[in-house]
Amino acid sequence: MEKARFHSLVVLQVKVIYCLFAALALSVVAVLDLVEARTVFAAVAAAFALALLLYALVLLLRGQQRSSPVTEWLMILGLSLFTLFGMQTHEDVVHWVYFVPGYIYFLFPFHVASYLALVYSTAMVLMVISEFDSYLRLQILFTYGACYAFAVMYALINDRHNHGLSAIVNTDPVTQVYNQYQLSLDLSKEMTRADRQTDLLSLVGIVIPPSWRVLKTEEYESRLSYLTKRLKRCLRRFDTCYRLDSDVFVVLLPHSTDAVVEALCENLMDDLEGRGRVEGLADIRLRKDSYHPEDDVEDMIARMEKESDDQHA
C-alpha cells in the first residue's frame, strides 16, 4: 500500500501549495484595494486569503483530505453569498463571480462540484439578468461562461489524471485496498502456483448491502472504509484484499483450506456484529469460492460479482 500512500501525499502537497499561492494572490488584491480606499473589498480579499491559509494548515496537520469537510462548505457558502447578494449593492462585486467556478472545482470532488457550480451559475445568471442592462449582461455572462468552461475542463482533466494514477498504483484511494486490475494480476500468478504445487486457492467475496448504494457519496465511502478496516483485522499476513469495480470486496487466500475460509468469515461477521455504530452491517453477504484447474481469471471474478448481481435483481 505504500504507493497509494505516496499518491495521496503528493495530491495533498499539491493542494496545500495551490492554497498558499492563491492566498498570496488574494493578499496582493487586498493590499491594492486598501491603497485605493476600497476597504470593504480589501477586507473580503483578506478574509478569503486567511481562510485559504488556515485551510492549508489544516490539511498539513490532518495529513489527509476528507471528501467534503465543513471547512470547504463554509468557504464556498461565504463566497456565494457575498457575490450573489453583493451584486445588488455594488457593481464591483461582479468581478468576484469569475472566481467562483474555479474555487468550487478546487475545493470539491468533480461530481460534487458540478452540482454546486450548476446551482450557483443558475442563480448568478438570473441575478445578472435582473440587475444589469443588456450591454453589461453580455459582457458578464460571456466572461463568466469562459471562466466556467475553463474550470470544468481543468477539473475534468485533473479528475481523469487522478483516476489514471490510481490505476498505476493499482490501489483504491478510498479504502486503501488493491483494485480489480491488481486482483487480475495476482490471481493469475496464484492460479499458476496452485497448479504447480497442487495447492488450494480460495476467494471470499464481501457484498455490501444494496441500501448503502443510495447513500450520499461521503457516507457511502465512509462505510466502505470502515468495512475494510474491520476486514483487514481478520486477514492472515499473506492474504490480500481487493475492491472490484462493482464495489464487491474480494479476499485472496492462498494456501487455504475450508477451515481457513470458514474462520475468516466467522471472525469478520463476529467483528462486524460487535460494532453497532454503522447501519446495515447485518445485511452484508459473504461469497466463498475455490479455484479449479478449468477456471480462468475472468471466471472467478465473475463468480464473485454474481452475488452482487443476484441481490440487485
PDB file of C-alpha atoms in Angstrom:
ATOM      1  CA  MET A   1       0.000   0.000   0.000  1.00  0.00           C
ATOM      2  CA  GLU A   2       2.990   2.318   0.054  1.00  0.00           C
ATOM      3  CA  LYS A   3       2.379   3.545  -3.491  1.00  0.00           C
ATOM      4  CA  ALA A   4      -1.165   4.531  -2.589  1.00  0.00           C
ATOM      5  CA  ARG A   5       0.020   6.484   0.438  1.00  0.00           C
ATOM      6  CA  PHE A   6       2.658   8.198  -1.689  1.00  0.00           C
ATOM      7  CA  HIS A   7      -0.002   9.131  -4.267  1.00  0.00           C
ATOM      8  CA  SER A   8      -2.256  10.578  -1.546  1.00  0.00           C
ATOM      9  CA  LEU A   9       0.668  12.523  -0.104  1.00  0.00           C
ATOM     10  CA  VAL A  10       1.540  14.046  -3.473  1.00  0.00           C
ATOM     11  CA  VAL A  11      -2.082  15.097  -4.086  1.00  0.00           C
ATOM     12  CA  LEU A  12      -2.229  16.628  -0.608  1.00  0.00           C
ATOM     13  CA  GLN A  13       1.014  18.574  -1.059  1.00  0.00           C
ATOM     14  CA  VAL A  14      -0.132  19.933  -4.434  1.00  0.00           C
ATOM     15  CA  LYS A  15      -3.366  21.169  -2.878  1.00  0.00           C
ATOM     16  CA  VAL A  16      -1.506  22.820   0.010  1.00  0.00           C
ATOM     17  CA  ILE A  17       0.867  24.615  -2.371  1.00  0.00           C
ATOM     18  CA  TYR A  18      -2.066  25.757  -4.510  1.00  0.00           C
ATOM     19  CA  CYS A  19      -3.794  27.129  -1.398  1.00  0.00           C
ATOM     20  CA  LEU A  20      -0.702  29.077  -0.391  1.00  0.00           C
ATOM     21  CA  PHE A  21      -0.272  30.616  -3.845  1.00  0.00           C
ATOM     22  CA  ALA A  22      -3.956  31.545  -4.009  1.00  0.00           C
ATOM     23  CA  ALA A  23      -3.731  33.101  -0.543  1.00  0.00           C
ATOM     24  CA  LEU A  24      -0.698  35.117  -1.640  1.00  0.00           C
ATOM     25  CA  ALA A  25      -2.524  36.368  -4.765  1.00  0.00           C
ATOM     26  CA  LEU A  26      -5.581  37.373  -2.744  1.00  0.00           C
ATOM     27  CA  SER A  27      -3.430  39.184  -0.205  1.00  0.00           C
ATOM     28  CA  VAL A  28      -1.968  41.259  -3.053  1.00  0.00           C
ATOM     29  CA  VAL A  29      -5.519  42.072  -4.197  1.00  0.00           C
ATOM     30  CA  ALA A  30      -6.386  43.087  -0.638  1.00  0.00           C
ATOM     31  CA  VAL A  31      -3.405  45.444  -0.472  1.00  0.00           C
ATOM     32  CA  LEU A  32      -4.296  47.062  -3.804  1.00  0.00           C
ATOM     33  CA  ASP A  33      -7.922  47.549  -2.711  1.00  0.00           C
ATOM     34  CA  LEU A  34      -6.753  49.043   0.548  1.00  0.00           C
ATOM     35  CA  VAL A  35      -4.486  51.519  -1.273  1.00  0.00           C
ATOM     36  CA  GLU A  36      -7.461  52.585  -3.385  1.00  0.00           C
ATOM     37  CA  ALA A  37      -9.501  53.082  -0.195  1.00  0.00           C
ATOM     38  CA  ARG A  38     -11.879  50.238  -1.031  1.00  0.00           C
ATOM     39  CA  THR A  39     -11.864  48.880   2.478  1.00  0.00           C
ATOM     40  CA  VAL A  40     -14.817  46.504   2.112  1.00  0.00           C
ATOM     41  CA  PHE A  41     -13.320  44.656  -0.836  1.00  0.00           C
ATOM     42  CA  ALA A  42      -9.906  44.685   0.821  1.00  0.00           C
ATOM     43  CA  ALA A  43     -11.443  43.055   3.895  1.00  0.00           C
ATOM     44  CA  VAL A  44     -13.173  40.386   1.785  1.00  0.00           C
ATOM     45  CA  ALA A  45      -9.998  39.539  -0.132  1.00  0.00           C
ATOM     46  CA  ALA A  46      -8.009  39.407   3.093  1.00  0.00           C
ATOM     47  CA  ALA A  47     -10.643  37.170   4.705  1.00  0.00           C
ATOM     48  CA  PHE A  48     -10.523  34.653   1.863  1.00  0.00           C
ATOM     49  CA  ALA A  49      -6.727  34.762   1.825  1.00  0.00           C
ATOM     50  CA  LEU A  50      -6.724  33.972   5.538  1.00  0.00           C
ATOM     51  CA  ALA A  51      -9.275  31.192   5.011  1.00  0.00           C
ATOM     52  CA  LEU A  52      -7.079  29.577   2.360  1.00  0.00           C
ATOM     53  CA  LEU A  53      -4.032  29.860   4.604  1.00  0.00           C
ATOM     54  CA  LEU A  54      -5.868  28.222   7.508  1.00  0.00           C
ATOM     55  CA  TYR A  55      -7.214  25.543   5.184  1.00  0.00           C
ATOM     56  CA  ALA A  56      -3.674  24.714   4.032  1.00  0.00           C
ATOM     57  CA  LEU A  57      -2.567  24.445   7.665  1.00  0.00           C
ATOM     58  CA  VAL A  58      -5.494  22.143   8.440  1.00  0.00           C
ATOM     59  CA  LEU A  59      -4.535  19.867   5.561  1.00  0.00           C
ATOM     60  CA  LEU A  60      -0.947  19.723   6.754  1.00  0.00           C
ATOM     61  CA  LEU A  61      -1.885  18.987  10.357  1.00  0.00           C
ATOM     62  CA  ARG A  62      -4.550  16.426   9.482  1.00  0.00           C
ATOM     63  CA  GLY A  63      -2.345  14.687   6.931  1.00  0.00           C
ATOM     64  CA  GLN A  64      -5.262  13.616   4.738  1.00  0.00           C
ATOM     65  CA  GLN A  65      -8.148  15.138   2.857  1.00  0.00           C
ATOM     66  CA  ARG A  66     -11.743  14.244   3.593  1.00  0.00           C
ATOM     67  CA  SER A  67     -14.336  14.227   0.812  1.00  0.00           C
ATOM     68  CA  SER A  68     -16.246  17.330   1.887  1.00  0.00           C
ATOM     69  CA  PRO A  69     -15.306  18.698   5.320  1.00  0.00           C
ATOM     70  CA  VAL A  70     -17.031  21.642   6.950  1.00  0.00           C
ATOM     71  CA  THR A  71     -14.188  23.989   6.005  1.00  0.00           C
ATOM     72  CA  GLU A  72     -14.901  23.701   2.266  1.00  0.00           C
ATOM     73  CA  TRP A  73     -18.636  24.192   2.740  1.00  0.00           C
ATOM     74  CA  LEU A  74     -18.157  27.305   4.859  1.00  0.00           C
ATOM     75  CA  MET A  75     -15.713  28.837   2.399  1.00  0.00           C
ATOM     76  CA  ILE A  76     -17.847  28.324  -0.692  1.00  0.00           C
ATOM     77  CA  LEU A  77     -21.030  29.349   1.148  1.00  0.00           C
ATOM     78  CA  GLY A  78     -19.393  32.617   2.215  1.00  0.00           C
ATOM     79  CA  LEU A  79     -18.151  33.383  -1.303  1.00  0.00           C
ATOM     80  CA  SER A  80     -21.513  32.515  -2.875  1.00  0.00           C
ATOM     81  CA  LEU A  81     -23.499  34.720  -0.502  1.00  0.00           C
ATOM     82  CA  PHE A  82     -21.037  37.592  -0.921  1.00  0.00           C
ATOM     83  CA  THR A  83     -21.229  37.526  -4.726  1.00  0.00           C
ATOM     84  CA  LEU A  84     -24.966  36.919  -5.144  1.00  0.00           C
ATOM     85  CA  PHE A  85     -26.144  39.494  -2.620  1.00  0.00           C
ATOM     86  CA  GLY A  86     -23.214  41.867  -3.124  1.00  0.00           C
ATOM     87  CA  MET A  87     -24.081  42.399  -6.789  1.00  0.00           C
ATOM     88  CA  GLN A  88     -27.329  44.038  -5.706  1.00  0.00           C
ATOM     89  CA  THR A  89     -25.495  46.758  -3.797  1.00  0.00           C
ATOM     90  CA  HIS A  90     -22.243  47.302  -5.695  1.00  0.00           C
ATOM     91  CA  GLU A  91     -21.291  46.519  -9.296  1.00  0.00           C
ATOM     92  CA  ASP A  92     -17.649  45.816  -8.437  1.00  0.00           C
ATOM     93  CA  VAL A  93     -18.721  42.582  -6.734  1.00  0.00           C
ATOM     94  CA  VAL A  94     -19.327  41.133 -10.222  1.00  0.00           C
ATOM     95  CA  HIS A  95     -15.572  40.651 -10.630  1.00  0.00           C
ATOM     96  CA  TRP A  96     -15.642  38.099  -7.800  1.00  0.00           C
ATOM     97  CA  VAL A  97     -18.172  35.999  -9.701  1.00  0.00           C
ATOM     98  CA  TYR A  98     -15.493  34.886 -12.159  1.00  0.00           C
ATOM     99  CA  PHE A  99     -13.515  33.394  -9.294  1.00  0.00           C
ATOM    100  CA  VAL A 100     -16.330  31.133  -8.060  1.00  0.00           C
ATOM    101  CA  PRO A 101     -16.270  28.225 -10.607  1.00  0.00           C
ATOM    102  CA  GLY A 102     -12.565  27.596 -10.140  1.00  0.00           C
ATOM    103  CA  TYR A 103     -12.974  27.917  -6.385  1.00  0.00           C
ATOM    104  CA  ILE A 104     -15.760  25.305  -6.351  1.00  0.00           C
ATOM    105  CA  TYR A 105     -13.911  22.790  -8.511  1.00  0.00           C
ATOM    106  CA  PHE A 106     -10.769  23.302  -6.462  1.00  0.00           C
ATOM    107  CA  LEU A 107     -12.444  22.644  -3.103  1.00  0.00           C
ATOM    108  CA  PHE A 108     -14.713  19.729  -4.004  1.00  0.00           C
ATOM    109  CA  PRO A 109     -14.525  16.444  -5.922  1.00  0.00           C
ATOM    110  CA  PHE A 110     -15.610  16.725  -9.540  1.00  0.00           C
ATOM    111  CA  HIS A 111     -19.101  15.210  -9.218  1.00  0.00           C
ATOM    112  CA  VAL A 112     -19.972  17.287  -6.135  1.00  0.00           C
ATOM    113  CA  ALA A 113     -18.512  20.470  -7.631  1.00  0.00           C
ATOM    114  CA  SER A 114     -20.539  20.010 -10.827  1.00  0.00           C
ATOM    115  CA  TYR A 115     -23.829  20.128  -8.930  1.00  0.00           C
ATOM    116  CA  LEU A 116     -22.746  23.103  -6.822  1.00  0.00           C
ATOM    117  CA  ALA A 117     -21.459  25.049  -9.813  1.00  0.00           C
ATOM    118  CA  LEU A 118     -24.665  24.394 -11.746  1.00  0.00           C
ATOM    119  CA  VAL A 119     -26.853  25.648  -8.884  1.00  0.00           C
ATOM    120  CA  TYR A 120     -24.676  28.716  -8.355  1.00  0.00           C
ATOM    121  CA  SER A 121     -24.497  29.512 -12.073  1.00  0.00           C
ATOM    122  CA  THR A 122     -28.277  29.361 -12.404  1.00  0.00           C
ATOM    123  CA  ALA A 123     -28.746  31.767  -9.503  1.00  0.00           C
ATOM    124  CA  MET A 124     -25.998  34.062 -10.808  1.00  0.00           C
ATOM    125  CA  VAL A 125     -27.426  34.234 -14.346  1.00  0.00           C
ATOM    126  CA  LEU A 126     -30.878  35.102 -13.020  1.00  0.00           C
ATOM    127  CA  MET A 127     -29.332  37.777 -10.821  1.00  0.00           C
ATOM    128  CA  VAL A 128     -27.360  39.316 -13.691  1.00  0.00           C
ATOM    129  CA  ILE A 129     -30.386  39.357 -15.990  1.00  0.00           C
ATOM    130  CA  SER A 130     -32.487  41.144 -13.390  1.00  0.00           C
ATOM    131  CA  GLU A 131     -29.875  43.646 -12.181  1.00  0.00           C
ATOM    132  CA  PHE A 132     -27.876  44.770 -15.238  1.00  0.00           C
ATOM    133  CA  ASP A 133     -28.639  46.269 -18.626  1.00  0.00           C
ATOM    134  CA  SER A 134     -28.333  44.266 -21.837  1.00  0.00           C
ATOM    135  CA  TYR A 135     -24.826  45.551 -22.702  1.00  0.00           C
ATOM    136  CA  LEU A 136     -23.340  44.603 -19.324  1.00  0.00           C
ATOM    137  CA  ARG A 137     -25.217  41.301 -19.255  1.00  0.00           C
ATOM    138  CA  LEU A 138     -23.453  40.164 -22.416  1.00  0.00           C
ATOM    139  CA  GLN A 139     -20.004  41.042 -21.056  1.00  0.00           C
ATOM    140  CA  ILE A 140     -20.581  39.468 -17.658  1.00  0.00           C
ATOM    141  CA  LEU A 141     -22.148  36.261 -18.942  1.00  0.00           C
ATOM    142  CA  PHE A 142     -19.554  35.810 -21.683  1.00  0.00           C
ATOM    143  CA  THR A 143     -16.652  36.233 -19.250  1.00  0.00           C
ATOM    144  CA  TYR A 144     -18.305  34.040 -16.652  1.00  0.00           C
ATOM    145  CA  GLY A 145     -19.007  31.371 -19.261  1.00  0.00           C
ATOM    146  CA  ALA A 146     -15.349  31.355 -20.290  1.00  0.00           C
ATOM    147  CA  CYS A 147     -14.228  31.032 -16.648  1.00  0.00           C
ATOM    148  CA  TYR A 148     -16.783  28.302 -16.026  1.00  0.00           C
ATOM    149  CA  ALA A 149     -15.717  26.310 -19.102  1.00  0.00           C
ATOM    150  CA  PHE A 150     -12.051  26.616 -18.148  1.00  0.00           C
ATOM    151  CA  ALA A 151     -12.750  25.442 -14.582  1.00  0.00           C
ATOM    152  CA  VAL A 152     -14.779  22.448 -15.816  1.00  0.00           C
ATOM    153  CA  MET A 153     -12.173  21.354 -18.340  1.00  0.00           C
ATOM    154  CA  TYR A 154      -9.322  21.741 -15.881  1.00  0.00           C
ATOM    155  CA  ALA A 155     -11.216  19.794 -13.196  1.00  0.00           C
ATOM    156  CA  LEU A 156     -12.168  17.075 -15.698  1.00  0.00           C
ATOM    157  CA  ILE A 157      -8.577  16.643 -16.831  1.00  0.00           C
ATOM    158  CA  ASN A 158      -7.422  16.558 -13.220  1.00  0.00           C
ATOM    159  CA  ASP A 159     -10.095  14.002 -12.313  1.00  0.00           C
ATOM    160  CA  ARG A 160      -9.083  11.701 -15.162  1.00  0.00           C
ATOM    161  CA  HIS A 161      -5.449  12.151 -14.255  1.00  0.00           C
ATOM    162  CA  ASN A 162      -6.187  11.058 -10.689  1.00  0.00           C
ATOM    163  CA  HIS A 163      -8.024   8.001 -11.974  1.00  0.00           C
ATOM    164  CA  GLY A 164      -5.013   7.233 -14.123  1.00  0.00           C
ATOM    165  CA  LEU A 165      -2.681   7.496 -11.153  1.00  0.00           C
ATOM    166  CA  SER A 166      -4.954   5.236  -9.128  1.00  0.00           C
ATOM    167  CA  ALA A 167      -4.760   2.645 -11.892  1.00  0.00           C
ATOM    168  CA  ILE A 168      -0.971   2.923 -11.975  1.00  0.00           C
ATOM    169  CA  VAL A 169      -0.588   2.340  -8.250  1.00  0.00           C
ATOM    170  CA  ASN A 170      -3.240  -0.414  -8.524  1.00  0.00           C
ATOM    171  CA  THR A 171      -4.807   0.682  -5.264  1.00  0.00           C
ATOM    172  CA  ASP A 172      -8.216   2.051  -4.418  1.00  0.00           C
ATOM    173  CA  PRO A 173      -7.629   5.515  -2.861  1.00  0.00           C
ATOM    174  CA  VAL A 174     -10.787   5.426  -0.716  1.00  0.00           C
ATOM    175  CA  THR A 175     -10.333   2.112   1.102  1.00  0.00           C
ATOM    176  CA  GLN A 176      -6.585   1.636   0.638  1.00  0.00           C
ATOM    177  CA  VAL A 177      -7.004  -1.901  -0.692  1.00  0.00           C
ATOM    178  CA  TYR A 178      -5.958  -3.145  -4.117  1.00  0.00           C
ATOM    179  CA  ASN A 179      -8.199  -2.628  -7.157  1.00  0.00           C
ATOM    180  CA  GLN A 180      -9.627  -5.080  -9.688  1.00  0.00           C
ATOM    181  CA  TYR A 181      -6.702  -4.699 -12.090  1.00  0.00           C
ATOM    182  CA  GLN A 182      -4.285  -5.801  -9.380  1.00  0.00           C
ATOM    183  CA  LEU A 183      -6.567  -8.723  -8.475  1.00  0.00           C
ATOM    184  CA  SER A 184      -6.350  -9.944 -12.071  1.00  0.00           C
ATOM    185  CA  LEU A 185      -2.551  -9.867 -11.921  1.00  0.00           C
ATOM    186  CA  ASP A 186      -2.261 -11.524  -8.504  1.00  0.00           C
ATOM    187  CA  LEU A 187      -4.949 -14.115  -9.182  1.00  0.00           C
ATOM    188  CA  SER A 188      -3.228 -15.198 -12.385  1.00  0.00           C
ATOM    189  CA  LYS A 189       0.037 -15.733 -10.509  1.00  0.00           C
ATOM    190  CA  GLU A 190      -1.639 -17.603  -7.667  1.00  0.00           C
ATOM    191  CA  MET A 191      -3.543 -19.848 -10.062  1.00  0.00           C
ATOM    192  CA  THR A 192      -0.271 -20.812 -11.757  1.00  0.00           C
ATOM    193  CA  ARG A 193       1.320 -21.515  -8.379  1.00  0.00           C
ATOM    194  CA  ALA A 194      -1.694 -23.563  -7.254  1.00  0.00           C
ATOM    195  CA  ASP A 195      -1.481 -25.676 -10.434  1.00  0.00           C
ATOM    196  CA  ARG A 196       2.213 -26.367  -9.971  1.00  0.00           C
ATOM    197  CA  GLN A 197       2.064 -27.123  -6.254  1.00  0.00           C
ATOM    198  CA  THR A 198      -1.411 -28.703  -6.272  1.00  0.00           C
ATOM    199  CA  ASP A 199      -2.250 -26.258  -3.516  1.00  0.00           C
ATOM    200  CA  LEU A 200      -5.618 -24.849  -2.534  1.00  0.00           C
ATOM    201  CA  LEU A 201      -6.621 -21.328  -3.536  1.00  0.00           C
ATOM    202  CA  SER A 202      -9.801 -19.695  -2.247  1.00  0.00           C
ATOM    203  CA  LEU A 203     -11.635 -16.436  -2.643  1.00  0.00           C
ATOM    204  CA  VAL A 204     -14.090 -14.769  -0.294  1.00  0.00           C
ATOM    205  CA  GLY A 205     -16.378 -12.052  -1.644  1.00  0.00           C
ATOM    206  CA  ILE A 206     -17.891  -9.434   0.651  1.00  0.00           C
ATOM    207  CA  VAL A 207     -21.049  -7.965  -0.863  1.00  0.00           C
ATOM    208  CA  ILE A 208     -22.215  -4.666   0.593  1.00  0.00           C
ATOM    209  CA  PRO A 209     -25.929  -4.077   1.354  1.00  0.00           C
ATOM    210  CA  PRO A 210     -27.973  -2.544  -1.503  1.00  0.00           C
ATOM    211  CA  SER A 211     -29.129   0.182   0.927  1.00  0.00           C
ATOM    212  CA  TRP A 212     -25.586   1.566   1.070  1.00  0.00           C
ATOM    213  CA  ARG A 213     -25.524   2.352  -2.647  1.00  0.00           C
ATOM    214  CA  VAL A 214     -28.227   5.009  -2.347  1.00  0.00           C
ATOM    215  CA  LEU A 215     -26.333   6.952   0.321  1.00  0.00           C
ATOM    216  CA  LYS A 216     -24.544  10.215  -0.303  1.00  0.00           C
ATOM    217  CA  THR A 217     -21.005   9.866  -1.588  1.00  0.00           C
ATOM    218  CA  GLU A 218     -19.329  10.901   1.661  1.00  0.00           C
ATOM    219  CA  GLU A 219     -21.372   8.491   3.792  1.00  0.00           C
ATOM    220  CA  TYR A 220     -21.005   5.672   1.257  1.00  0.00           C
ATOM    221  CA  GLU A 221     -17.217   5.993   1.125  1.00  0.00           C
ATOM    222  CA  SER A 222     -17.059   6.279   4.913  1.00  0.00           C
ATOM    223  CA  ARG A 223     -18.879   2.955   5.315  1.00  0.00           C
ATOM    224  CA  LEU A 224     -16.687   1.247   2.734  1.00  0.00           C
ATOM    225  CA  SER A 225     -13.596   2.473   4.545  1.00  0.00           C
ATOM    226  CA  TYR A 226     -14.999   1.281   7.880  1.00  0.00           C
ATOM    227  CA  LEU A 227     -15.769  -2.155   6.419  1.00  0.00           C
ATOM    228  CA  THR A 228     -12.263  -2.617   5.026  1.00  0.00           C
ATOM    229  CA  LYS A 229     -10.679  -1.633   8.340  1.00  0.00           C
ATOM    230  CA  ARG A 230     -12.676  -4.367  10.065  1.00  0.00           C
ATOM    231  CA  LEU A 231     -11.865  -6.795   7.267  1.00  0.00           C
ATOM    232  CA  LYS A 232      -8.103  -6.221   7.444  1.00  0.00           C
ATOM    233  CA  ARG A 233      -8.133  -7.215  11.113  1.00  0.00           C
ATOM    234  CA  CYS A 234      -9.239 -10.718  10.123  1.00  0.00           C
ATOM    235  CA  LEU A 235      -6.664 -11.399   7.392  1.00  0.00           C
ATOM    236  CA  ARG A 236      -3.563 -13.507   7.642  1.00  0.00           C
ATOM    237  CA  ARG A 237      -0.199 -11.986   6.798  1.00  0.00           C
ATOM    238  CA  PHE A 238      -0.225 -13.287   3.210  1.00  0.00           C
ATOM    239  CA  ASP A 239      -3.941 -12.753   2.488  1.00  0.00           C
ATOM    240  CA  THR A 240      -4.830  -9.788   0.303  1.00  0.00           C
ATOM    241  CA  CYS A 241      -7.981  -7.676  -0.060  1.00  0.00           C
ATOM    242  CA  TYR A 242      -9.257  -6.063  -3.274  1.00  0.00           C
ATOM    243  CA  ARG A 243     -12.124  -3.764  -4.274  1.00  0.00           C
ATOM    244  CA  LEU A 244     -13.766  -4.663  -7.565  1.00  0.00           C
ATOM    245  CA  ASP A 245     -15.227  -2.087  -9.919  1.00  0.00           C
ATOM    246  CA  SER A 246     -18.679  -3.253  -8.790  1.00  0.00           C
ATOM    247  CA  ASP A 247     -17.746  -2.446  -5.150  1.00  0.00           C
ATOM    248  CA  VAL A 248     -17.624  -6.097  -4.166  1.00  0.00           C
ATOM    249  CA  PHE A 249     -14.639  -6.732  -1.904  1.00  0.00           C
ATOM    250  CA  VAL A 250     -12.625  -9.878  -2.553  1.00  0.00           C
ATOM    251  CA  VAL A 251     -10.109 -11.568  -0.266  1.00  0.00           C
ATOM    252  CA  LEU A 252      -7.495 -13.749  -1.959  1.00  0.00           C
ATOM    253  CA  LEU A 253      -6.463 -16.638   0.297  1.00  0.00           C
ATOM    254  CA  PRO A 254      -3.510 -18.693  -0.961  1.00  0.00           C
ATOM    255  CA  HIS A 255      -2.526 -21.863   0.953  1.00  0.00           C
ATOM    256  CA  SER A 256      -6.063 -22.036   2.304  1.00  0.00           C
ATOM    257  CA  THR A 257      -8.356 -24.803   3.437  1.00  0.00           C
ATOM    258  CA  ASP A 258     -12.075 -24.839   4.042  1.00  0.00           C
ATOM    259  CA  ALA A 259     -11.361 -24.336   7.727  1.00  0.00           C
ATOM    260  CA  VAL A 260      -9.327 -21.202   6.999  1.00  0.00           C
ATOM    261  CA  VAL A 261     -12.094 -19.761   4.847  1.00  0.00           C
ATOM    262  CA  GLU A 262     -14.746 -20.509   7.452  1.00  0.00           C
ATOM    263  CA  ALA A 263     -12.587 -18.960  10.176  1.00  0.00           C
ATOM    264  CA  LEU A 264     -12.185 -15.761   8.150  1.00  0.00           C
ATOM    265  CA  CYS A 265     -15.926 -15.496   7.543  1.00  0.00           C
ATOM    266  CA  GLU A 266     -16.793 -16.155  11.177  1.00  0.00           C
ATOM    267  CA  ASN A 267     -14.209 -13.707  12.503  1.00  0.00           C
ATOM    268  CA  LEU A 268     -15.370 -10.999  10.111  1.00  0.00           C
ATOM    269  CA  MET A 269     -19.058 -11.351  10.939  1.00  0.00           C
ATOM    270  CA  ASP A 270     -18.314 -11.527  14.675  1.00  0.00           C
ATOM    271  CA  ASP A 271     -16.239  -8.361  14.421  1.00  0.00           C
ATOM    272  CA  LEU A 272     -18.934  -6.551  12.433  1.00  0.00           C
ATOM    273  CA  GLU A 273     -21.759  -7.652  14.733  1.00  0.00           C
ATOM    274  CA  GLY A 274     -19.848  -6.221  17.670  1.00  0.00           C
ATOM    275  CA  ARG A 275     -19.806  -2.788  16.027  1.00  0.00           C
ATOM    276  CA  GLY A 276     -23.154  -1.051  16.284  1.00  0.00           C
ATOM    277  CA  ARG A 277     -22.380   2.426  15.001  1.00  0.00           C
ATOM    278  CA  VAL A 278     -22.810   1.607  11.278  1.00  0.00           C
ATOM    279  CA  GLU A 279     -26.219   0.578   9.957  1.00  0.00           C
ATOM    280  CA  GLY A 280     -26.606  -2.307   7.541  1.00  0.00           C
ATOM    281  CA  LEU A 281     -23.684  -4.433   8.718  1.00  0.00           C
ATOM    282  CA  ALA A 282     -26.044  -7.336   9.363  1.00  0.00           C
ATOM    283  CA  ASP A 283     -27.050  -7.262   5.673  1.00  0.00           C
ATOM    284  CA  ILE A 284     -23.526  -7.891   4.401  1.00  0.00           C
ATOM    285  CA  ARG A 285     -23.289 -11.136   2.445  1.00  0.00           C
ATOM    286  CA  LEU A 286     -20.263 -13.383   2.013  1.00  0.00           C
ATOM    287  CA  ARG A 287     -19.468 -15.369  -1.119  1.00  0.00           C
ATOM    288  CA  LYS A 288     -16.971 -18.271  -0.926  1.00  0.00           C
ATOM    289  CA  ASP A 289     -15.298 -19.853  -3.923  1.00  0.00           C
ATOM    290  CA  SER A 290     -12.323 -22.096  -4.707  1.00  0.00           C
ATOM    291  CA  TYR A 291     -10.058 -22.367  -7.702  1.00  0.00           C
ATOM    292  CA  HIS A 292     -10.423 -25.343 -10.057  1.00  0.00           C
ATOM    293  CA  PRO A 293      -7.978 -26.207 -12.861  1.00  0.00           C
ATOM    294  CA  GLU A 294     -10.523 -25.348 -15.567  1.00  0.00           C
ATOM    295  CA  ASP A 295     -11.095 -21.845 -14.202  1.00  0.00           C
ATOM    296  CA  ASP A 296      -9.589 -18.678 -15.596  1.00  0.00           C
ATOM    297  CA  VAL A 297      -9.258 -15.246 -14.002  1.00  0.00           C
ATOM    298  CA  GLU A 298     -12.393 -13.790 -15.590  1.00  0.00           C
ATOM    299  CA  ASP A 299     -14.499 -16.746 -14.438  1.00  0.00           C
ATOM    300  CA  MET A 300     -13.503 -16.391 -10.813  1.00  0.00           C
ATOM    301  CA  ILE A 301     -14.015 -12.630 -10.761  1.00  0.00           C
ATOM    302  CA  ALA A 302     -17.392 -13.051 -12.466  1.00  0.00           C
ATOM    303  CA  ARG A 303     -18.493 -15.544  -9.807  1.00  0.00           C
ATOM    304  CA  MET A 304     -17.519 -13.059  -7.097  1.00  0.00           C
ATOM    305  CA  GLU A 305     -19.637 -10.364  -8.741  1.00  0.00           C
ATOM    306  CA  LYS A 306     -22.589 -12.677  -9.424  1.00  0.00           C
ATOM    307  CA  GLU A 307     -23.657 -12.496  -5.787  1.00  0.00           C
ATOM    308  CA  SER A 308     -23.950  -8.736  -6.091  1.00  0.00           C
ATOM    309  CA  ASP A 309     -25.948  -9.016  -9.327  1.00  0.00           C
ATOM    310  CA  ASP A 310     -28.324 -11.529  -7.766  1.00  0.00           C
ATOM    311  CA  GLN A 311     -29.031  -9.233  -4.848  1.00  0.00           C
ATOM    312  CA  HIS A 312     -29.880  -6.310  -7.120  1.00  0.00           C
ATOM    313  CA  ALA A 313     -32.086  -8.345  -9.448  1.00  0.00           C
TER     314      ALA A 313
END
